Amino acid sequence: MNIGLWVAAGLLALLYLAVGFVKLTRSRERLRSAMGWVEDFPGVVVRFIGLAEIAGALGLVLPWATGVASWLTPVAATCLAVLQALAIAVHVRRGELAQLWVNVLLLLAAAFVAVGRFAGW
């Protein structure tokens, strides 16, 4: 179980680092082409989401790996699951259902890490 949790946390961390970095560094115009939802939110909110994704990615791995404040790992996973639940709500409201499975998969993976790490696996 521990290996599965590390694999899930590592893959989620890599994905959230990449996507968060994109949201922090690209212009709204460049983001709009790949992320239509950006037009519904102010730029500062999009940047904040990117920052939250990077913080969550680091929180998935670093506390558990170092043993320092390891309780932060399941908290970070829970926060990323909530982020995905909110993303699902936005995509459903906008009628963007074709790629919704990606958000559901990310939510489930984050929930898996949260439950597993809260349980101490």
PDB file of C-alpha atoms in Angstrom:
ATOM      1  CA  MET A   1       0.000   0.000   0.000  1.00  0.00           C
ATOM      2  CA  ASN A   2       2.842   2.374   0.845  1.00  0.00           C
ATOM      3  CA  ILE A   3       4.320   1.951  -2.651  1.00  0.00           C
ATOM      4  CA  GLY A   4       0.958   2.678  -4.249  1.00  0.00           C
ATOM      5  CA  LEU A   5       0.567   5.797  -2.144  1.00  0.00           C
ATOM      6  CA  TRP A   6       4.066   6.992  -3.085  1.00  0.00           C
ATOM      7  CA  VAL A   7       3.383   6.386  -6.781  1.00  0.00           C
ATOM      8  CA  ALA A   8       0.046   8.213  -6.628  1.00  0.00           C
ATOM      9  CA  ALA A   9       1.505  11.101  -4.610  1.00  0.00           C
ATOM     10  CA  GLY A  10       4.526  11.376  -6.913  1.00  0.00           C
ATOM     11  CA  LEU A  11       2.467  11.408 -10.103  1.00  0.00           C
ATOM     12  CA  LEU A  12       0.018  13.917  -8.657  1.00  0.00           C
ATOM     13  CA  ALA A  13       2.894  16.107  -7.473  1.00  0.00           C
ATOM     14  CA  LEU A  14       4.523  16.129 -10.910  1.00  0.00           C
ATOM     15  CA  LEU A  15       1.243  16.975 -12.604  1.00  0.00           C
ATOM     16  CA  TYR A  16       0.302  19.728 -10.151  1.00  0.00           C
ATOM     17  CA  LEU A  17       3.792  21.243 -10.273  1.00  0.00           C
ATOM     18  CA  ALA A  18       3.623  21.446 -14.057  1.00  0.00           C
ATOM     19  CA  VAL A  19       0.058  22.769 -14.276  1.00  0.00           C
ATOM     20  CA  GLY A  20       0.578  25.194 -11.401  1.00  0.00           C
ATOM     21  CA  PHE A  21       3.742  26.542 -13.009  1.00  0.00           C
ATOM     22  CA  VAL A  22       1.859  27.075 -16.282  1.00  0.00           C
ATOM     23  CA  LYS A  23      -0.902  29.001 -14.500  1.00  0.00           C
ATOM     24  CA  LEU A  24       1.657  31.189 -12.749  1.00  0.00           C
ATOM     25  CA  THR A  25       3.789  32.006 -15.777  1.00  0.00           C
ATOM     26  CA  ARG A  26       1.558  32.156 -18.848  1.00  0.00           C
ATOM     27  CA  SER A  27      -0.582  35.077 -19.901  1.00  0.00           C
ATOM     28  CA  ARG A  28      -4.369  34.846 -19.725  1.00  0.00           C
ATOM     29  CA  GLU A  29      -4.524  34.788 -23.510  1.00  0.00           C
ATOM     30  CA  ARG A  30      -2.221  31.760 -23.720  1.00  0.00           C
ATOM     31  CA  LEU A  31      -4.084  30.018 -20.920  1.00  0.00           C
ATOM     32  CA  ARG A  32      -7.489  30.605 -22.544  1.00  0.00           C
ATOM     33  CA  SER A  33      -6.618  28.437 -25.531  1.00  0.00           C
ATOM     34  CA  ALA A  34      -6.129  25.347 -23.343  1.00  0.00           C
ATOM     35  CA  MET A  35      -8.239  26.315 -20.309  1.00  0.00           C
ATOM     36  CA  GLY A  36     -11.463  28.003 -21.338  1.00  0.00           C
ATOM     37  CA  TRP A  37     -12.581  28.416 -17.718  1.00  0.00           C
ATOM     38  CA  VAL A  38      -9.900  31.104 -17.279  1.00  0.00           C
ATOM     39  CA  GLU A  39     -12.203  33.662 -18.882  1.00  0.00           C
ATOM     40  CA  ASP A  40     -14.670  33.257 -15.965  1.00  0.00           C
ATOM     41  CA  PHE A  41     -12.136  34.234 -13.289  1.00  0.00           C
ATOM     42  CA  PRO A  42      -9.941  37.249 -12.574  1.00  0.00           C
ATOM     43  CA  GLY A  43      -6.238  36.824 -13.291  1.00  0.00           C
ATOM     44  CA  VAL A  44      -5.359  36.907  -9.603  1.00  0.00           C
ATOM     45  CA  VAL A  45      -7.633  33.908  -8.957  1.00  0.00           C
ATOM     46  CA  VAL A  46      -6.010  31.912 -11.761  1.00  0.00           C
ATOM     47  CA  ARG A  47      -2.566  32.721 -10.347  1.00  0.00           C
ATOM     48  CA  PHE A  48      -3.738  31.790  -6.847  1.00  0.00           C
ATOM     49  CA  ILE A  49      -4.983  28.426  -8.133  1.00  0.00           C
ATOM     50  CA  GLY A  50      -1.579  27.848  -9.718  1.00  0.00           C
ATOM     51  CA  LEU A  51       0.166  28.716  -6.466  1.00  0.00           C
ATOM     52  CA  ALA A  52      -2.183  26.425  -4.524  1.00  0.00           C
ATOM     53  CA  GLU A  53      -1.428  23.591  -6.936  1.00  0.00           C
ATOM     54  CA  ILE A  54       2.327  24.034  -6.476  1.00  0.00           C
ATOM     55  CA  ALA A  55       1.968  24.194  -2.693  1.00  0.00           C
ATOM     56  CA  GLY A  56      -0.224  21.088  -2.775  1.00  0.00           C
ATOM     57  CA  ALA A  57       2.293  19.246  -4.942  1.00  0.00           C
ATOM     58  CA  LEU A  58       5.100  20.000  -2.522  1.00  0.00           C
ATOM     59  CA  GLY A  59       2.869  19.086   0.408  1.00  0.00           C
ATOM     60  CA  LEU A  60       2.081  15.692  -1.108  1.00  0.00           C
ATOM     61  CA  VAL A  61       5.707  14.602  -1.016  1.00  0.00           C
ATOM     62  CA  LEU A  62       8.023  16.666   1.168  1.00  0.00           C
ATOM     63  CA  PRO A  63       6.477  16.314   4.648  1.00  0.00           C
ATOM     64  CA  TRP A  64       6.039  12.546   4.396  1.00  0.00           C
ATOM     65  CA  ALA A  65       9.480  12.051   2.831  1.00  0.00           C
ATOM     66  CA  THR A  66      11.285  14.120   5.460  1.00  0.00           C
ATOM     67  CA  GLY A  67       9.195  13.124   8.455  1.00  0.00           C
ATOM     68  CA  VAL A  68       8.839  16.800   9.340  1.00  0.00           C
ATOM     69  CA  ALA A  69       5.201  17.753   9.923  1.00  0.00           C
ATOM     70  CA  SER A  70       4.102  14.619   8.089  1.00  0.00           C
ATOM     71  CA  TRP A  71       0.489  15.438   8.950  1.00  0.00           C
ATOM     72  CA  LEU A  72       0.687  18.031   6.155  1.00  0.00           C
ATOM     73  CA  THR A  73       0.764  15.326   3.462  1.00  0.00           C
ATOM     74  CA  PRO A  74      -2.802  14.073   3.980  1.00  0.00           C
ATOM     75  CA  VAL A  75      -3.962  17.665   4.486  1.00  0.00           C
ATOM     76  CA  ALA A  76      -2.411  18.658   1.140  1.00  0.00           C
ATOM     77  CA  ALA A  77      -4.029  15.657  -0.550  1.00  0.00           C
ATOM     78  CA  THR A  78      -7.398  16.608   0.946  1.00  0.00           C
ATOM     79  CA  CYS A  79      -7.021  20.191  -0.261  1.00  0.00           C
ATOM     80  CA  LEU A  80      -6.185  18.997  -3.781  1.00  0.00           C
ATOM     81  CA  ALA A  81      -9.252  16.730  -3.729  1.00  0.00           C
ATOM     82  CA  VAL A  82     -11.391  19.738  -2.748  1.00  0.00           C
ATOM     83  CA  LEU A  83      -9.758  21.764  -5.523  1.00  0.00           C
ATOM     84  CA  GLN A  84     -10.762  19.078  -8.015  1.00  0.00           C
ATOM     85  CA  ALA A  85     -14.325  18.971  -6.664  1.00  0.00           C
ATOM     86  CA  LEU A  86     -14.541  22.719  -7.255  1.00  0.00           C
ATOM     87  CA  ALA A  87     -13.020  22.295 -10.737  1.00  0.00           C
ATOM     88  CA  ILE A  88     -15.650  19.660 -11.531  1.00  0.00           C
ATOM     89  CA  ALA A  89     -18.387  22.095 -10.481  1.00  0.00           C
ATOM     90  CA  VAL A  90     -16.943  24.808 -12.743  1.00  0.00           C
ATOM     91  CA  HIS A  91     -16.665  22.462 -15.728  1.00  0.00           C
ATOM     92  CA  VAL A  92     -20.195  21.124 -15.253  1.00  0.00           C
ATOM     93  CA  ARG A  93     -21.555  24.694 -14.999  1.00  0.00           C
ATOM     94  CA  ARG A  94     -19.743  25.595 -18.220  1.00  0.00           C
ATOM     95  CA  GLY A  95     -20.957  22.433 -19.983  1.00  0.00           C
ATOM     96  CA  GLU A  96     -17.382  21.142 -20.428  1.00  0.00           C
ATOM     97  CA  LEU A  97     -18.111  17.474 -19.886  1.00  0.00           C
ATOM     98  CA  ALA A  98     -15.801  15.773 -22.404  1.00  0.00           C
ATOM     99  CA  GLN A  99     -12.681  15.999 -20.222  1.00  0.00           C
ATOM    100  CA  LEU A 100     -14.455  15.742 -16.872  1.00  0.00           C
ATOM    101  CA  TRP A 101     -13.080  12.231 -16.342  1.00  0.00           C
ATOM    102  CA  VAL A 102      -9.615  13.758 -15.826  1.00  0.00           C
ATOM    103  CA  ASN A 103     -10.849  15.844 -12.891  1.00  0.00           C
ATOM    104  CA  VAL A 104     -12.667  12.844 -11.422  1.00  0.00           C
ATOM    105  CA  LEU A 105      -9.517  10.731 -11.729  1.00  0.00           C
ATOM    106  CA  LEU A 106      -7.417  13.437 -10.035  1.00  0.00           C
ATOM    107  CA  LEU A 107      -9.990  13.781  -7.256  1.00  0.00           C
ATOM    108  CA  LEU A 108      -9.976  10.015  -6.662  1.00  0.00           C
ATOM    109  CA  ALA A 109      -6.164   9.839  -6.663  1.00  0.00           C
ATOM    110  CA  ALA A 110      -5.900  12.715  -4.192  1.00  0.00           C
ATOM    111  CA  ALA A 111      -8.575  11.121  -1.991  1.00  0.00           C
ATOM    112  CA  PHE A 112      -6.645   7.827  -2.103  1.00  0.00           C
ATOM    113  CA  VAL A 113      -3.491   9.572  -0.871  1.00  0.00           C
ATOM    114  CA  ALA A 114      -5.422  11.509   1.780  1.00  0.00           C
ATOM    115  CA  VAL A 115      -7.154   8.436   3.201  1.00  0.00           C
ATOM    116  CA  GLY A 116      -4.021   6.309   3.015  1.00  0.00           C
ATOM    117  CA  ARG A 117      -1.791   8.843   4.721  1.00  0.00           C
ATOM    118  CA  PHE A 118      -4.373   9.770   7.363  1.00  0.00           C
ATOM    119  CA  ALA A 119      -4.561   6.026   8.113  1.00  0.00           C
ATOM    120  CA  GLY A 120      -0.752   5.948   8.422  1.00  0.00           C
ATOM    121  CA  TRP A 121      -0.096   3.541   5.531  1.00  0.00           C
TER     122      TRP A 121
END
